[in-house]
Coordinates of C-alpha atoms in Angstrom, one line a residue:
X14 CA 83.6 1.1 56.0
X15 CA 86.2 -2.1 56.6
X16 CA 84.5 -5.1 57.7
X17 CA 85.8 -7.8 60.2
X18 CA 84.1 -11.6 60.7
X19 CA 83.6 -12.6 64.2
X20 CA 81.7 -15.8 65.7
X21 CA 78.5 -15.3 67.2
X22 CA 76.2 -17.1 69.3
X23 CA 72.9 -17.4 67.9
X24 CA 69.8 -19.5 69.6
X25 CA 69.2 -22.8 67.4
X26 CA 66.5 -22.9 65.4
X27 CA 65.1 -25.8 67.4
X28 CA 61.7 -27.7 67.6
X29 CA 61.2 -27.8 70.8
X30 CA 60.8 -23.9 70.8
X31 CA 57.7 -24.2 69.2
X32 CA 56.6 -26.2 72.3
X33 CA 59.5 -24.5 75.2
X34 CA 60.1 -21.8 76.0
X35 CA 63.6 -21.2 75.8
X36 CA 65.2 -20.7 79.6
X37 CA 68.0 -19.6 81.8
X38 CA 67.3 -20.4 85.7
X39 CA 70.0 -18.7 87.9
X40 CA 69.7 -21.1 91.2
X41 CA 69.6 -20.0 94.5
X42 CA 73.0 -22.5 96.0
X43 CA 70.7 -24.7 98.0
X44 CA 68.9 -25.9 94.2
X45 CA 72.8 -27.1 93.6
X46 CA 73.5 -27.0 89.5
X47 CA 71.6 -29.4 87.1
X48 CA 71.6 -28.1 83.8
X49 CA 68.6 -30.0 83.2
X50 CA 66.8 -27.0 85.7
X51 CA 69.3 -24.5 84.5
X52 CA 68.9 -23.8 80.9
X53 CA 67.1 -25.4 77.6
X54 CA 69.4 -22.5 75.8
X55 CA 71.2 -24.4 73.1
X56 CA 73.5 -21.6 70.4
X57 CA 74.7 -22.0 67.5
X58 CA 78.0 -20.1 66.1
X59 CA 78.0 -18.0 63.2
X60 CA 80.6 -16.2 61.4
X61 CA 79.1 -13.2 61.2
X62 CA 80.9 -10.0 58.6
X63 CA 80.7 -7.2 61.5
X64 CA 80.9 -3.7 59.5
X65 CA 83.6 -1.7 61.7
X66 CA 81.8 2.5 62.2
X67 CA 84.5 4.2 63.5
X68 CA 85.1 6.2 59.8
X69 CA 81.8 7.6 60.1
X70 CA 80.8 7.1 63.6
X71 CA 78.6 10.2 63.9
X72 CA 76.1 8.6 60.4
X73 CA 74.7 6.0 63.8
X74 CA 72.2 7.7 65.2
X75 CA 70.2 5.4 68.4
X76 CA 66.5 6.5 67.1
X77 CA 67.1 5.7 63.7
X78 CA 69.9 1.9 64.1
X79 CA 69.2 1.6 67.8
X80 CA 72.4 3.3 69.3
X81 CA 75.0 5.6 69.4
X82 CA 78.3 6.4 70.1
X83 CA 78.9 9.4 72.3
X84 CA 82.5 10.9 73.4
X85 CA 82.6 11.2 77.2
X86 CA 85.1 10.5 79.8
X87 CA 83.7 9.2 83.4
X88 CA 85.4 11.0 86.3
X89 CA 85.8 7.4 88.3
X90 CA 88.8 5.7 87.6
X91 CA 88.4 2.9 89.8
X92 CA 85.7 0.4 89.8
X93 CA 86.2 -1.0 93.7
X94 CA 83.3 -0.1 96.1
X95 CA 80.0 0.8 96.4
X96 CA 80.2 4.5 96.0
X97 CA 82.4 4.1 93.2
X98 CA 79.8 2.3 91.5
X99 CA 77.1 4.3 93.0
X100 CA 78.6 7.8 91.7
X101 CA 79.2 5.8 88.1
X102 CA 75.4 5.2 88.3
X103 CA 74.8 9.2 89.0
X104 CA 77.2 10.1 86.8
X105 CA 75.4 8.5 83.7
X106 CA 71.5 9.7 84.6
X107 CA 73.2 13.0 84.6
X108 CA 74.7 12.4 80.9
X109 CA 71.5 10.8 79.8
X110 CA 69.5 13.6 80.6
X111 CA 71.6 15.4 79.0
X112 CA 71.7 13.1 75.8
X113 CA 67.6 12.7 75.8
X114 CA 65.6 15.9 77.2
X115 CA 64.5 13.7 79.8
X116 CA 62.4 14.8 83.0
X117 CA 63.5 11.6 84.7
X118 CA 65.9 8.6 84.5
X119 CA 66.4 6.6 86.8
X120 CA 69.5 4.5 86.5
X121 CA 69.1 1.4 88.7
X122 CA 71.8 -1.0 87.4
X123 CA 75.1 -1.4 86.7
X124 CA 77.4 -5.0 85.8
X125 CA 81.3 -5.1 85.5
X126 CA 82.9 -8.1 83.1
X127 CA 85.5 -9.1 82.4
X128 CA 86.7 -11.9 79.6
X129 CA 88.4 -14.0 81.8
X130 CA 88.2 -17.5 83.9
X131 CA 85.7 -17.5 86.5
X132 CA 86.4 -18.7 89.8
X133 CA 84.0 -21.7 90.6
X134 CA 81.7 -20.4 93.6
X135 CA 78.7 -18.2 94.1
X136 CA 77.9 -15.8 92.0
X137 CA 76.2 -12.9 94.6
X138 CA 74.1 -11.4 91.7
X139 CA 73.1 -9.0 94.3
X140 CA 77.1 -7.4 94.5
X141 CA 77.5 -4.8 92.2
X142 CA 81.2 -5.0 92.7
X143 CA 81.3 -8.7 91.3
X144 CA 82.6 -9.3 87.5
X145 CA 80.5 -10.9 85.5
X146 CA 81.4 -13.0 82.0
X147 CA 80.8 -11.0 78.3
X148 CA 76.3 -12.2 77.0
X149 CA 77.7 -14.1 74.0
X150 CA 74.1 -15.3 73.4
X151 CA 73.3 -12.6 71.0
X152 CA 69.5 -11.2 72.7
X153 CA 68.1 -7.8 73.5
X154 CA 67.4 -7.3 77.8
X155 CA 63.6 -6.7 77.4
X156 CA 60.8 -7.9 75.1
X157 CA 57.4 -5.9 74.6
X158 CA 55.6 -7.5 77.5
X159 CA 59.3 -7.0 80.2
X160 CA 60.2 -3.6 79.3
X161 CA 57.3 -2.2 81.2
X162 CA 57.0 -4.7 83.7
X163 CA 60.8 -3.8 84.7
X164 CA 60.1 0.0 84.3
X165 CA 57.4 0.4 86.7
X166 CA 58.9 -2.0 89.1
X167 CA 62.4 0.4 89.0
X168 CA 60.7 3.4 89.7
X169 CA 58.6 4.9 93.4
X170 CA 55.4 4.8 94.1
X171 CA 55.9 8.3 93.7
X172 CA 57.9 8.3 90.7
X173 CA 55.0 6.2 89.4
X174 CA 52.2 8.5 89.7
X175 CA 54.0 11.3 88.8
X176 CA 55.2 9.7 85.4
X177 CA 52.9 6.8 84.4
X178 CA 50.7 9.4 82.9
X179 CA 50.1 10.7 78.5
X180 CA 52.4 12.4 77.4
X181 CA 54.8 10.6 78.0
X182 CA 57.9 8.1 76.2
X183 CA 59.4 5.5 78.5
X184 CA 62.5 4.2 77.5
X185 CA 65.0 1.3 78.8
X186 CA 68.8 2.4 77.4
X187 CA 72.3 0.9 77.9
X188 CA 75.5 2.6 78.2
X189 CA 78.4 0.5 77.3
X190 CA 81.9 1.5 78.5
X191 CA 85.7 -0.1 78.0
X192 CA 87.9 -0.1 80.4
X193 CA 90.6 -1.7 78.2
X194 CA 92.1 1.3 75.9
X195 CA 92.3 0.0 72.2
X196 CA 90.0 -2.6 72.8
X197 CA 89.9 -6.0 70.8
X198 CA 89.4 -8.4 72.9
X199 CA 85.4 -9.8 73.1
X200 CA 84.6 -6.3 71.6
X201 CA 80.2 -6.0 71.7
X202 CA 78.5 -6.6 68.7
X203 CA 75.7 -4.2 67.4
X204 CA 72.5 -4.9 65.3
X205 CA 71.3 -2.6 63.1
X206 CA 67.7 -2.8 64.1
X207 CA 66.6 -1.7 60.1
X208 CA 68.2 -5.5 59.8
X209 CA 65.5 -7.1 62.0
X210 CA 62.6 -9.4 61.1
X211 CA 60.5 -9.6 63.8
X212 CA 60.7 -13.5 63.2
X213 CA 64.4 -13.5 64.1
X214 CA 63.1 -12.7 68.1
X215 CA 62.7 -15.4 70.5
X216 CA 60.6 -14.2 73.8
X217 CA 63.2 -16.5 76.4
X218 CA 62.6 -17.0 80.3
X219 CA 65.5 -15.1 82.8
X220 CA 64.2 -17.2 86.1
X221 CA 65.6 -15.6 89.4
X222 CA 66.2 -16.1 93.1
X223 CA 63.7 -13.0 94.0
X224 CA 61.4 -13.3 90.6
X225 CA 61.3 -13.8 86.8
X226 CA 61.2 -11.9 83.5
X227 CA 61.3 -12.0 79.8
X228 CA 64.7 -11.5 77.5
X229 CA 65.0 -12.1 73.7
X230 CA 67.1 -13.9 72.4
X231 CA 67.9 -14.1 68.2
X232 CA 68.1 -16.5 65.6
X233 CA 70.6 -15.7 62.9
X234 CA 69.1 -14.1 59.3
X235 CA 72.2 -13.3 57.0
X236 CA 70.0 -10.2 55.9
X237 CA 71.0 -8.7 59.4
X238 CA 73.5 -5.7 59.6
X239 CA 75.6 -6.2 62.8
X240 CA 78.6 -3.4 63.8
X241 CA 81.0 -3.2 65.7
X242 CA 83.4 0.5 66.9
X243 CA 87.3 -0.5 66.3
X244 CA 90.2 0.2 69.1
X245 CA 87.3 1.2 71.2
X246 CA 88.3 4.1 73.9
X247 CA 87.5 4.2 77.3
X248 CA 86.1 7.5 76.3
X249 CA 83.8 6.7 73.4
X250 CA 80.2 5.0 75.4
X251 CA 78.2 3.0 73.5
X252 CA 74.4 4.2 74.1
X253 CA 71.5 1.8 72.6
X254 CA 68.1 1.8 73.5
X255 CA 66.4 -2.2 74.6
X256 CA 62.9 -1.0 74.9
X257 CA 61.0 1.9 73.8
X258 CA 57.0 2.9 74.9
X259 CA 56.9 4.9 71.7
X260 CA 55.7 2.4 68.7
X261 CA 57.1 3.2 65.2
X262 CA 58.9 2.3 62.5
X263 CA 62.0 3.8 64.5
X264 CA 65.1 1.7 66.8
X265 CA 62.6 0.7 69.4
X266 CA 65.0 -2.4 70.7
X267 CA 68.6 -3.8 70.2
X268 CA 69.9 -7.0 70.2
X269 CA 74.0 -6.9 70.8
X270 CA 76.5 -9.6 72.2
X271 CA 80.5 -10.6 72.6
X272 CA 81.9 -10.8 69.4
X273 CA 84.4 -13.7 69.3
X274 CA 87.5 -14.3 66.7
X275 CA 87.2 -16.4 64.0
X276 CA 89.6 -19.4 63.7
X277 CA 93.2 -18.6 62.7
X278 CA 93.0 -14.7 64.5
X279 CA 92.6 -16.2 68.1
X280 CA 95.3 -13.1 68.4
X281 CA 92.9 -11.1 69.7
X282 CA 92.4 -13.2 72.3
X283 CA 95.9 -12.7 73.5
X284 CA 94.7 -8.8 72.9
X285 CA 94.4 -7.1 77.1
X286 CA 91.6 -9.1 78.5
X287 CA 88.3 -7.4 78.0
X288 CA 86.8 -5.6 81.3
X289 CA 83.9 -3.2 80.4
X290 CA 81.0 -1.2 82.6
X291 CA 77.2 -1.4 81.5
X292 CA 74.2 0.5 83.3
X293 CA 70.3 0.0 82.7
X294 CA 68.5 2.8 82.7
X295 CA 65.1 4.1 82.2
X296 CA 64.4 7.1 80.6
X297 CA 61.7 9.3 80.4
X298 CA 61.0 12.3 77.7
X299 CA 58.1 14.1 76.4
X300 CA 56.5 12.7 73.4

């Protein structure tokens, strides 16, 4: 499979993180922006060989490496209303139910992203139509602690009573779709779970006006194996796991990030700007 070098942003291995957790605070407008209270995260840009999976796309399975590509054409053509976003989330639930043979799927979040300058002002995190920038720091959305907490928060009381019981497996599953054809600009890079060492992970705090949670940031390790799908089309859906309640040596998370061109290949950024949509879902299956 052909390789291409990209720049990925990893957490710097600072002595600070031995005594203080990395954190990112999304503060309310009344607080104002202050770098000291906004974040203590510092990244290092590393040139990484990223392998194109297209020549053997069917070999990559979520259970083994943490991600897979599923052919799926959405019926939603324009994401410009709350109704269209809701329709896309319901479509995601139907697809994930089919893929996993799930007894319950709850798609509780969707996010539009665009690789373009974001206007100064207040970013409304509750607006499903707000376009955010690509997530450039290598991360996994949940930790072993925040995964089950988030799941319980997103299920209703009736659903918790019905589904939080022995004999069921709980996963947090993301989907990611490009909204431009032949994507080259800021594609999503995925790490093979089999190449991840536990010491590569650092628990980080994510603070928001309505609460806080944890995610994993990731240190660079030359043994890590990274992959992408060259010239991705909108009917090629990335499906990857960000938490799995089942113990074992199978893939339970999947670190990922937007990949940026190395010096000399800036022409990739002149291709149509990346626009994408992602979802986050709870997927419950029988063990």
